[in-house]
Amino acid sequence: MRSSLDLTTAAATKGDLVRTLDVYGWVRPRQESMTEVRAPVTGIVKEILTTPGATLMAGDPIVTLQSREILEWQQTILIEGNRRKKLEDTKALLEAEGRAKMVELLGGLRVDAAEKKRISTELDLIEKAGTGSVAQREVNKIRGELESARASLQAKETLAEAYGLSANFIAKVKAGEADIRTQNGDLPPDYRRQLREVEFNIQSSLTEEKVAVTNLQSLGFEEDRLSRLREGDPDAVVNTITLRAESPFLVTDLLMKRQSSLNLGDPILAGVDYSEVLIDAEIPEVEIDQTLSRASDTVPIRIPALDNRVFEAKVLFFDTTVHSGDRKAHLVLSLENTEDQALRDGMAASVGIPVEIRHDALTVPKESVLNDGLEKVVFVADGDAFVKQAVKTGMEGFGKIEVMEGLDVGSEVVVSGAPSLLLSLKSQEGSLVVGHGHAH
């Protein structure tokens, strides 16, 4: 007869079979995953952008704050930008004036050197010709001019040395061998002092701006708006800012209301980061030794609330302290949550602690193996029919059982609906039921 049962099948496979110690556990968040968002600035809550129970991802909006501090930081950026422009103009002017002073000094140095040379040459010619042709008073006058030229030249040489120019460069200037328009950046000392002061003020301004920018960036201030502020655009100024989640978490409680006044550090909301959870497995006292000698730190778990979905968790630590009330220790596992963070605090978990690994074992799902009196049987798909097949089983694992005799690799066995199929078969003679099913 044709069966009206809705059946599912699975293939017998070969691979590693892990015998497990099956215990009970539950999901709980990591202690460090408990979070509380606090006000990063003083302000007033203008808009609440989330609700309790909402799962926020990194970058999702939480709340909009109106804050005087935000205005002040933006004002600082505008003021310091304008201040630096003025300082840069002052710097350029000082450099130009300083260079002009140096050119004036070096030009005077060259002129005085030439004048001294001219007078000295003239005096030499007169002295060689004899003083008879020239009045002594005129000779004395020329000698006085020479002394004056020497004094003027010496004064300029001394000033040039005080400005930091080398004796070699000064000599070349006097000889007309150096370009007085290039002084390798040398400026008069008073100009150098003023320039150092301007440079200090520029760096101080940059620091003030950087602090303001960093403060705004820490609040998630828009980068394009920051760029406009740095360019001196006053229209970029805003008096509110939207705080955003830094990492994924579940909102558990709102700790403020709209129009609430917040001080720095006041709580805004509480939440839990469920991106990674813990599984707290209860280990009976008599199983502590077996758990300590487990075959692997990778532990399969099944979550009934999620349609018995199976996950792989990692052993975090084993607290072997036995609690006096229930005589149980606790094995704590770490597990990455699903993309939609479906694992939540308090969910029950079936935990299979690996105690033995058998390689190259032929296995089928546990649900497919039934007790039929003195033997164990499975139903094997054969076209549109299902044939009852006796099997010899071996080691049991987490959701699987070893088949030592009676099946081949790839045999499709009934999983869901197998007990109903056995009852249907017992109502008729034979070992074959015709029906329909589908593979998983």
mmCIF file of N, CA and C in Angstrom, residues 218-336:
data_model
loop_
_atom_site.group_PDB
_atom_site.id
_atom_site.type_symbol
_atom_site.label_atom_id
_atom_site.label_comp_id
_atom_site.label_asym_id
_atom_site.label_seq_id
_atom_site.Cartn_x
_atom_site.Cartn_y
_atom_site.Cartn_z
ATOM 1 N N SER A 218 35.701 61.897 18.003
ATOM 2 C CA SER A 218 35.371 60.861 18.990
ATOM 3 C C SER A 218 33.868 60.718 19.173
ATOM 4 N N LEU A 219 33.121 61.745 18.779
ATOM 5 C CA LEU A 219 31.658 61.701 18.875
ATOM 6 C C LEU A 219 31.016 61.283 17.558
ATOM 7 N N GLY A 220 31.849 60.986 16.555
ATOM 8 C CA GLY A 220 31.309 60.580 15.259
ATOM 9 C C GLY A 220 30.890 61.752 14.386
ATOM 10 N N PHE A 221 31.489 62.925 14.621
ATOM 11 C CA PHE A 221 31.165 64.111 13.822
ATOM 12 C C PHE A 221 31.509 63.851 12.358
ATOM 13 N N GLU A 222 30.661 64.361 11.453
ATOM 14 C CA GLU A 222 30.832 64.092 10.022
ATOM 15 C C GLU A 222 32.151 64.666 9.504
ATOM 16 N N GLU A 223 32.898 63.847 8.778
ATOM 17 C CA GLU A 223 34.205 64.266 8.270
ATOM 18 C C GLU A 223 34.092 65.380 7.233
ATOM 19 N N ASP A 224 33.065 65.330 6.384
ATOM 20 C CA ASP A 224 32.938 66.386 5.381
ATOM 21 C C ASP A 224 32.617 67.729 6.037
ATOM 22 N N ARG A 225 31.871 67.694 7.138
ATOM 23 C CA ARG A 225 31.576 68.927 7.865
ATOM 24 C C ARG A 225 32.844 69.460 8.547
ATOM 25 N N LEU A 226 33.662 68.543 9.056
ATOM 26 C CA LEU A 226 34.941 68.952 9.640
ATOM 27 C C LEU A 226 35.827 69.625 8.596
ATOM 28 N N SER A 227 35.848 69.063 7.397
ATOM 29 C CA SER A 227 36.660 69.643 6.319
ATOM 30 C C SER A 227 36.195 71.058 5.997
ATOM 31 N N ARG A 228 34.890 71.257 5.979
ATOM 32 C CA ARG A 228 34.347 72.595 5.698
ATOM 33 C C ARG A 228 34.729 73.581 6.803
ATOM 34 N N LEU A 229 34.688 73.118 8.052
ATOM 35 C CA LEU A 229 35.084 73.983 9.165
ATOM 36 C C LEU A 229 36.554 74.375 9.051
ATOM 37 N N ARG A 230 37.397 73.411 8.681
ATOM 38 C CA ARG A 230 38.824 73.701 8.531
ATOM 39 C C ARG A 230 39.082 74.693 7.405
ATOM 40 N N GLU A 231 38.197 74.679 6.415
ATOM 41 C CA GLU A 231 38.330 75.620 5.298
ATOM 42 C C GLU A 231 37.744 76.985 5.637
ATOM 43 N N GLY A 232 37.171 77.092 6.854
ATOM 44 C CA GLY A 232 36.653 78.386 7.305
ATOM 45 C C GLY A 232 35.212 78.652 6.949
ATOM 46 N N ASP A 233 34.437 77.603 6.663
ATOM 47 C CA ASP A 233 33.034 77.773 6.284
ATOM 48 C C ASP A 233 32.153 77.843 7.529
ATOM 49 N N PRO A 234 31.618 79.017 7.899
ATOM 50 C CA PRO A 234 30.784 79.117 9.100
ATOM 51 C C PRO A 234 29.440 78.414 8.956
ATOM 52 N N ASP A 235 29.003 78.186 7.708
ATOM 53 C CA ASP A 235 27.723 77.502 7.498
ATOM 54 C C ASP A 235 27.788 76.023 7.873
ATOM 55 N N ALA A 236 28.997 75.513 8.125
ATOM 56 C CA ALA A 236 29.141 74.102 8.512
ATOM 57 C C ALA A 236 28.844 73.874 9.992
ATOM 58 N N VAL A 237 28.684 74.948 10.752
ATOM 59 C CA VAL A 237 28.472 74.821 12.199
ATOM 60 C C VAL A 237 27.078 74.273 12.493
ATOM 61 N N VAL A 238 27.000 73.274 13.385
ATOM 62 C CA VAL A 238 25.726 72.722 13.867
ATOM 63 C C VAL A 238 25.775 72.677 15.390
ATOM 64 N N ASN A 239 24.591 72.645 16.013
ATOM 65 C CA ASN A 239 24.566 72.609 17.482
ATOM 66 C C ASN A 239 24.095 71.275 18.038
ATOM 67 N N THR A 240 23.923 70.278 17.157
ATOM 68 C CA THR A 240 23.533 68.936 17.607
ATOM 69 C C THR A 240 24.481 67.899 17.009
ATOM 70 N N ILE A 241 24.501 66.750 17.645
ATOM 71 C CA ILE A 241 25.296 65.633 17.132
ATOM 72 C C ILE A 241 24.558 64.338 17.426
ATOM 73 N N THR A 242 24.643 63.391 16.503
ATOM 74 C CA THR A 242 24.001 62.088 16.680
ATOM 75 C C THR A 242 25.030 61.087 17.180
ATOM 76 N N LEU A 243 24.788 60.554 18.371
ATOM 77 C CA LEU A 243 25.667 59.517 18.913
ATOM 78 C C LEU A 243 25.311 58.186 18.267
ATOM 79 N N ARG A 244 26.329 57.399 17.925
ATOM 80 C CA ARG A 244 26.115 56.130 17.232
ATOM 81 C C ARG A 244 26.788 54.986 17.981
ATOM 82 N N ALA A 245 26.277 53.781 17.748
ATOM 83 C CA ALA A 245 26.834 52.586 18.399
ATOM 84 C C ALA A 245 28.232 52.319 17.861
ATOM 85 N N GLU A 246 29.161 52.014 18.763
ATOM 86 C CA GLU A 246 30.533 51.710 18.351
ATOM 87 C C GLU A 246 30.692 50.247 17.962
ATOM 88 N N SER A 247 29.823 49.378 18.490
ATOM 89 C CA SER A 247 29.872 47.941 18.187
ATOM 90 C C SER A 247 28.457 47.384 18.328
ATOM 91 N N PRO A 248 28.203 46.188 17.799
ATOM 92 C CA PRO A 248 26.852 45.623 17.892
ATOM 93 C C PRO A 248 26.460 45.318 19.339
ATOM 94 N N PHE A 249 25.211 45.621 19.685
ATOM 95 C CA PHE A 249 24.687 45.216 20.987
ATOM 96 C C PHE A 249 23.165 45.312 20.983
ATOM 97 N N LEU A 250 22.569 44.645 21.954
ATOM 98 C CA LEU A 250 21.122 44.653 22.131
ATOM 99 C C LEU A 250 20.768 45.686 23.189
ATOM 100 N N VAL A 251 19.852 46.587 22.868
ATOM 101 C CA VAL A 251 19.415 47.602 23.826
ATOM 102 C C VAL A 251 18.495 46.945 24.851
ATOM 103 N N THR A 252 18.859 47.039 26.127
ATOM 104 C CA THR A 252 18.033 46.444 27.186
ATOM 105 C C THR A 252 17.229 47.478 27.957
ATOM 106 N N ASP A 253 17.703 48.737 27.988
ATOM 107 C CA ASP A 253 16.980 49.743 28.761
ATOM 108 C C ASP A 253 17.416 51.143 28.336
ATOM 109 N N LEU A 254 16.442 52.053 28.225
ATOM 110 C CA LEU A 254 16.740 53.466 27.990
ATOM 111 C C LEU A 254 16.795 54.169 29.335
ATOM 112 N N LEU A 255 17.860 54.931 29.572
ATOM 113 C CA LEU A 255 18.085 55.528 30.888
ATOM 114 C C LEU A 255 17.925 57.044 30.872
ATOM 115 N N MET A 256 17.274 57.588 29.841
ATOM 116 C CA MET A 256 17.001 59.027 29.758
ATOM 117 C C MET A 256 15.734 59.215 28.949
ATOM 118 N N LYS A 257 15.250 60.451 28.933
ATOM 119 C CA LYS A 257 14.050 60.797 28.184
ATOM 120 C C LYS A 257 14.354 61.979 27.267
ATOM 121 N N ARG A 258 13.440 62.216 26.349
ATOM 122 C CA ARG A 258 13.580 63.366 25.457
ATOM 123 C C ARG A 258 13.556 64.652 26.282
ATOM 124 N N GLN A 259 14.441 65.583 25.935
ATOM 125 C CA GLN A 259 14.623 66.857 26.631
ATOM 126 C C GLN A 259 15.345 66.713 27.971
ATOM 127 N N SER A 260 15.840 65.496 28.272
ATOM 128 C CA SER A 260 16.636 65.323 29.494
ATOM 129 C C SER A 260 17.931 66.110 29.375
ATOM 130 N N SER A 261 18.338 66.745 30.484
ATOM 131 C CA SER A 261 19.639 67.413 30.545
ATOM 132 C C SER A 261 20.671 66.415 31.042
ATOM 133 N N LEU A 262 21.737 66.270 30.293
ATOM 134 C CA LEU A 262 22.768 65.286 30.632
ATOM 135 C C LEU A 262 24.082 65.984 30.947
ATOM 136 N N ASN A 263 24.738 65.515 31.981
ATOM 137 C CA ASN A 263 26.102 65.926 32.273
ATOM 138 C C ASN A 263 27.059 64.877 31.729
ATOM 139 N N LEU A 264 28.322 65.235 31.635
ATOM 140 C CA LEU A 264 29.328 64.286 31.160
ATOM 141 C C LEU A 264 29.299 63.020 32.024
ATOM 142 N N GLY A 265 29.135 61.857 31.369
ATOM 143 C CA GLY A 265 29.150 60.585 32.087
ATOM 144 C C GLY A 265 27.792 60.084 32.519
ATOM 145 N N ASP A 266 26.735 60.889 32.337
ATOM 146 C CA ASP A 266 25.395 60.413 32.700
ATOM 147 C C ASP A 266 24.993 59.251 31.790
ATOM 148 N N PRO A 267 24.294 58.214 32.338
ATOM 149 C CA PRO A 267 23.902 57.060 31.519
ATOM 150 C C PRO A 267 22.823 57.416 30.504
ATOM 151 N N ILE A 268 22.943 56.850 29.315
ATOM 152 C CA ILE A 268 21.966 57.054 28.246
ATOM 153 C C ILE A 268 21.147 55.791 28.033
ATOM 154 N N LEU A 269 21.827 54.654 27.912
ATOM 155 C CA LEU A 269 21.117 53.381 27.764
ATOM 156 C C LEU A 269 22.015 52.237 28.211
ATOM 157 N N ALA A 270 21.378 51.100 28.474
ATOM 158 C CA ALA A 270 22.097 49.873 28.831
ATOM 159 C C ALA A 270 21.891 48.854 27.722
ATOM 160 N N GLY A 271 22.878 47.988 27.536
ATOM 161 C CA GLY A 271 22.772 46.985 26.486
ATOM 162 C C GLY A 271 23.703 45.816 26.723
ATOM 163 N N VAL A 272 23.576 44.826 25.856
ATOM 164 C CA VAL A 272 24.408 43.630 25.925
ATOM 165 C C VAL A 272 24.948 43.343 24.533
ATOM 166 N N ASP A 273 26.240 43.127 24.450
ATOM 167 C CA ASP A 273 26.870 42.722 23.192
ATOM 168 C C ASP A 273 26.759 41.206 23.083
ATOM 169 N N TYR A 274 25.874 40.755 22.182
ATOM 170 C CA TYR A 274 25.644 39.322 22.015
ATOM 171 C C TYR A 274 26.432 38.743 20.843
ATOM 172 N N SER A 275 27.430 39.458 20.331
ATOM 173 C CA SER A 275 28.191 38.931 19.199
ATOM 174 C C SER A 275 28.908 37.641 19.576
ATOM 175 N N GLU A 276 29.239 37.505 20.850
ATOM 176 C CA GLU A 276 29.825 36.265 21.362
ATOM 177 C C GLU A 276 29.179 35.973 22.711
ATOM 178 N N VAL A 277 28.758 34.726 22.919
ATOM 179 C CA VAL A 277 28.081 34.361 24.164
ATOM 180 C C VAL A 277 28.831 33.220 24.846
ATOM 181 N N LEU A 278 28.444 32.966 26.072
ATOM 182 C CA LEU A 278 28.988 31.848 26.834
ATOM 183 C C LEU A 278 27.921 30.776 26.995
ATOM 184 N N ILE A 279 28.360 29.535 27.010
ATOM 185 C CA ILE A 279 27.495 28.404 27.344
ATOM 186 C C ILE A 279 27.988 27.849 28.669
ATOM 187 N N ASP A 280 27.125 27.868 29.659
ATOM 188 C CA ASP A 280 27.476 27.373 30.997
ATOM 189 C C ASP A 280 26.904 25.966 31.142
ATOM 190 N N ALA A 281 27.772 24.959 31.048
ATOM 191 C CA ALA A 281 27.342 23.555 31.098
ATOM 192 C C ALA A 281 27.531 22.992 32.501
ATOM 193 N N GLU A 282 26.499 22.313 33.001
ATOM 194 C CA GLU A 282 26.548 21.724 34.342
ATOM 195 C C GLU A 282 27.125 20.308 34.265
ATOM 196 N N ILE A 283 28.210 20.080 34.988
ATOM 197 C CA ILE A 283 28.893 18.783 34.965
ATOM 198 C C ILE A 283 28.682 18.081 36.308
ATOM 199 N N PRO A 284 27.986 16.926 36.311
ATOM 200 C CA PRO A 284 27.822 16.175 37.565
ATOM 201 C C PRO A 284 29.186 15.837 38.173
ATOM 202 N N GLU A 285 29.222 15.794 39.478
ATOM 203 C CA GLU A 285 30.482 15.553 40.182
ATOM 204 C C GLU A 285 31.169 14.283 39.698
ATOM 205 N N VAL A 286 30.373 13.247 39.421
ATOM 206 C CA VAL A 286 30.955 11.956 39.018
ATOM 207 C C VAL A 286 31.554 12.012 37.609
ATOM 208 N N GLU A 287 31.258 13.064 36.846
ATOM 209 C CA GLU A 287 31.754 13.172 35.470
ATOM 210 C C GLU A 287 32.910 14.175 35.341
ATOM 211 N N ILE A 288 33.378 14.707 36.464
ATOM 212 C CA ILE A 288 34.450 15.708 36.404
ATOM 213 C C ILE A 288 35.714 15.127 35.786
ATOM 214 N N ASP A 289 36.102 13.926 36.206
ATOM 215 C CA ASP A 289 37.335 13.321 35.697
ATOM 216 C C ASP A 289 37.239 13.081 34.194
ATOM 217 N N GLN A 290 36.081 12.597 33.743
ATOM 218 C CA GLN A 290 35.894 12.340 32.314
ATOM 219 C C GLN A 290 35.929 13.653 31.518
ATOM 220 N N THR A 291 35.402 14.708 32.116
ATOM 221 C CA THR A 291 35.419 16.015 31.448
ATOM 222 C C THR A 291 36.837 16.572 31.376
ATOM 223 N N LEU A 292 37.609 16.364 32.438
ATOM 224 C CA LEU A 292 38.995 16.832 32.441
ATOM 225 C C LEU A 292 39.823 16.147 31.357
ATOM 226 N N SER A 293 39.521 14.879 31.086
ATOM 227 C CA SER A 293 40.275 14.112 30.086
ATOM 228 C C SER A 293 39.555 14.091 28.739
ATOM 229 N N ARG A 294 38.739 15.086 28.472
ATOM 230 C CA ARG A 294 37.961 15.160 27.227
ATOM 231 C C ARG A 294 38.879 15.059 26.009
ATOM 232 N N ALA A 295 38.317 14.579 24.906
ATOM 233 C CA ALA A 295 39.103 14.334 23.695
ATOM 234 C C ALA A 295 39.350 15.595 22.878
ATOM 235 N N SER A 296 38.581 16.642 23.116
ATOM 236 C CA SER A 296 38.727 17.856 22.312
ATOM 237 C C SER A 296 38.152 19.046 23.074
ATOM 238 N N ASP A 297 38.658 20.237 22.744
ATOM 239 C CA ASP A 297 38.100 21.465 23.312
ATOM 240 C C ASP A 297 37.019 22.061 22.416
ATOM 241 N N THR A 298 36.759 21.407 21.281
ATOM 242 C CA THR A 298 35.644 21.806 20.424
ATOM 243 C C THR A 298 34.431 20.978 20.814
ATOM 244 N N VAL A 299 33.372 21.658 21.226
ATOM 245 C CA VAL A 299 32.221 20.973 21.827
ATOM 246 C C VAL A 299 30.956 21.301 21.039
ATOM 247 N N PRO A 300 30.246 20.271 20.541
ATOM 248 C CA PRO A 300 28.974 20.534 19.861
ATOM 249 C C PRO A 300 27.878 20.856 20.874
ATOM 250 N N ILE A 301 27.022 21.800 20.510
ATOM 251 C CA ILE A 301 25.866 22.109 21.352
ATOM 252 C C ILE A 301 24.627 22.197 20.468
ATOM 253 N N ARG A 302 23.483 21.902 21.065
ATOM 254 C CA ARG A 302 22.209 21.985 20.349
ATOM 255 C C ARG A 302 21.297 22.934 21.115
ATOM 256 N N ILE A 303 20.644 23.841 20.384
ATOM 257 C CA ILE A 303 19.758 24.829 20.999
ATOM 258 C C ILE A 303 18.310 24.490 20.639
ATOM 259 N N PRO A 304 17.525 23.946 21.566
ATOM 260 C CA PRO A 304 16.127 23.594 21.276
ATOM 261 C C PRO A 304 15.304 24.780 20.785
ATOM 262 N N ALA A 305 15.542 25.970 21.329
ATOM 263 C CA ALA A 305 14.743 27.137 20.957
ATOM 264 C C ALA A 305 14.968 27.556 19.509
ATOM 265 N N LEU A 306 16.063 27.112 18.912
ATOM 266 C CA LEU A 306 16.374 27.449 17.521
ATOM 267 C C LEU A 306 16.221 26.220 16.636
ATOM 268 N N ASP A 307 15.147 25.475 16.865
ATOM 269 C CA ASP A 307 14.831 24.292 16.053
ATOM 270 C C ASP A 307 15.956 23.266 16.107
ATOM 271 N N ASN A 308 16.521 23.090 17.330
ATOM 272 C CA ASN A 308 17.597 22.119 17.566
ATOM 273 C C ASN A 308 18.819 22.355 16.675
ATOM 274 N N ARG A 309 19.059 23.583 16.359
ATOM 275 C CA ARG A 309 20.229 23.918 15.541
ATOM 276 C C ARG A 309 21.506 23.588 16.306
ATOM 277 N N VAL A 310 22.488 23.014 15.599
ATOM 278 C CA VAL A 310 23.738 22.579 16.230
ATOM 279 C C VAL A 310 24.842 23.596 15.940
ATOM 280 N N PHE A 311 25.610 23.931 16.975
ATOM 281 C CA PHE A 311 26.741 24.853 16.868
ATOM 282 C C PHE A 311 27.989 24.164 17.412
ATOM 283 N N GLU A 312 29.142 24.745 17.119
ATOM 284 C CA GLU A 312 30.399 24.276 17.708
ATOM 285 C C GLU A 312 30.952 25.371 18.610
ATOM 286 N N ALA A 313 31.122 25.047 19.882
ATOM 287 C CA ALA A 313 31.653 25.999 20.857
ATOM 288 C C ALA A 313 33.062 25.580 21.258
ATOM 289 N N LYS A 314 33.797 26.501 21.870
ATOM 290 C CA LYS A 314 35.155 26.239 22.337
ATOM 291 C C LYS A 314 35.200 26.327 23.858
ATOM 292 N N VAL A 315 35.947 25.404 24.472
ATOM 293 C CA VAL A 315 36.091 25.432 25.925
ATOM 294 C C VAL A 315 36.867 26.684 26.322
ATOM 295 N N LEU A 316 36.281 27.458 27.228
ATOM 296 C CA LEU A 316 36.933 28.658 27.739
ATOM 297 C C LEU A 316 37.663 28.336 29.039
ATOM 298 N N PHE A 317 36.959 27.723 29.971
ATOM 299 C CA PHE A 317 37.591 27.251 31.205
ATOM 300 C C PHE A 317 36.653 26.265 31.896
ATOM 301 N N PHE A 318 37.219 25.466 32.793
ATOM 302 C CA PHE A 318 36.454 24.462 33.536
ATOM 303 C C PHE A 318 36.607 24.765 35.019
ATOM 304 N N ASP A 319 35.513 25.191 35.622
ATOM 305 C CA ASP A 319 35.495 25.452 37.060
ATOM 306 C C ASP A 319 35.097 24.157 37.758
ATOM 307 N N THR A 320 36.084 23.483 38.334
ATOM 308 C CA THR A 320 35.822 22.168 38.943
ATOM 309 C C THR A 320 35.275 22.276 40.363
ATOM 310 N N THR A 321 35.035 23.500 40.824
ATOM 311 C CA THR A 321 34.426 23.660 42.147
ATOM 312 C C THR A 321 33.028 23.056 42.136
ATOM 313 N N VAL A 322 32.759 22.140 43.061
ATOM 314 C CA VAL A 322 31.450 21.481 43.135
ATOM 315 C C VAL A 322 30.543 22.281 44.061
ATOM 316 N N HIS A 323 29.408 22.693 43.532
ATOM 317 C CA HIS A 323 28.450 23.453 44.331
ATOM 318 C C HIS A 323 27.707 22.503 45.270
ATOM 319 N N SER A 324 27.629 22.897 46.513
ATOM 320 C CA SER A 324 27.080 21.999 47.543
ATOM 321 C C SER A 324 25.622 21.650 47.299
ATOM 322 N N GLY A 325 24.877 22.546 46.668
ATOM 323 C CA GLY A 325 23.451 22.290 46.479
ATOM 324 C C GLY A 325 23.163 21.200 45.463
ATOM 325 N N ASP A 326 23.752 21.298 44.276
ATOM 326 C CA ASP A 326 23.432 20.331 43.211
ATOM 327 C C ASP A 326 24.576 19.376 42.892
ATOM 328 N N ARG A 327 25.721 19.515 43.605
ATOM 329 C CA ARG A 327 26.883 18.635 43.393
ATOM 330 C C ARG A 327 27.340 18.657 41.926
ATOM 331 N N LYS A 328 27.404 19.852 41.369
ATOM 332 C CA LYS A 328 27.812 19.988 39.970
ATOM 333 C C LYS A 328 28.905 21.046 39.827
ATOM 334 N N ALA A 329 29.814 20.797 38.864
ATOM 335 C CA ALA A 329 30.819 21.784 38.470
ATOM 336 C C ALA A 329 30.329 22.468 37.191
ATOM 337 N N HIS A 330 31.119 23.422 36.677
ATOM 338 C CA HIS A 330 30.656 24.170 35.507
ATOM 339 C C HIS A 330 31.764 24.275 34.458
ATOM 340 N N LEU A 331 31.427 23.811 33.249
ATOM 341 C CA LEU A 331 32.301 23.951 32.085
ATOM 342 C C LEU A 331 31.777 25.129 31.270
ATOM 343 N N VAL A 332 32.621 26.128 31.070
ATOM 344 C CA VAL A 332 32.184 27.341 30.371
ATOM 345 C C VAL A 332 32.752 27.337 28.951
ATOM 346 N N LEU A 333 31.862 27.492 27.979
ATOM 347 C CA LEU A 333 32.221 27.467 26.564
ATOM 348 C C LEU A 333 32.001 28.844 25.950
ATOM 349 N N SER A 334 32.778 29.138 24.925
ATOM 350 C CA SER A 334 32.627 30.394 24.185
ATOM 351 C C SER A 334 32.072 30.074 22.802
ATOM 352 N N LEU A 335 31.097 30.882 22.367
ATOM 353 C CA LEU A 335 30.431 30.605 21.098
ATOM 354 C C LEU A 335 30.119 31.910 20.378
ATOM 355 N N GLU A 336 30.504 31.979 19.106
ATOM 356 C CA GLU A 336 30.153 33.143 18.287
ATOM 357 C C GLU A 336 28.678 33.081 17.938
#
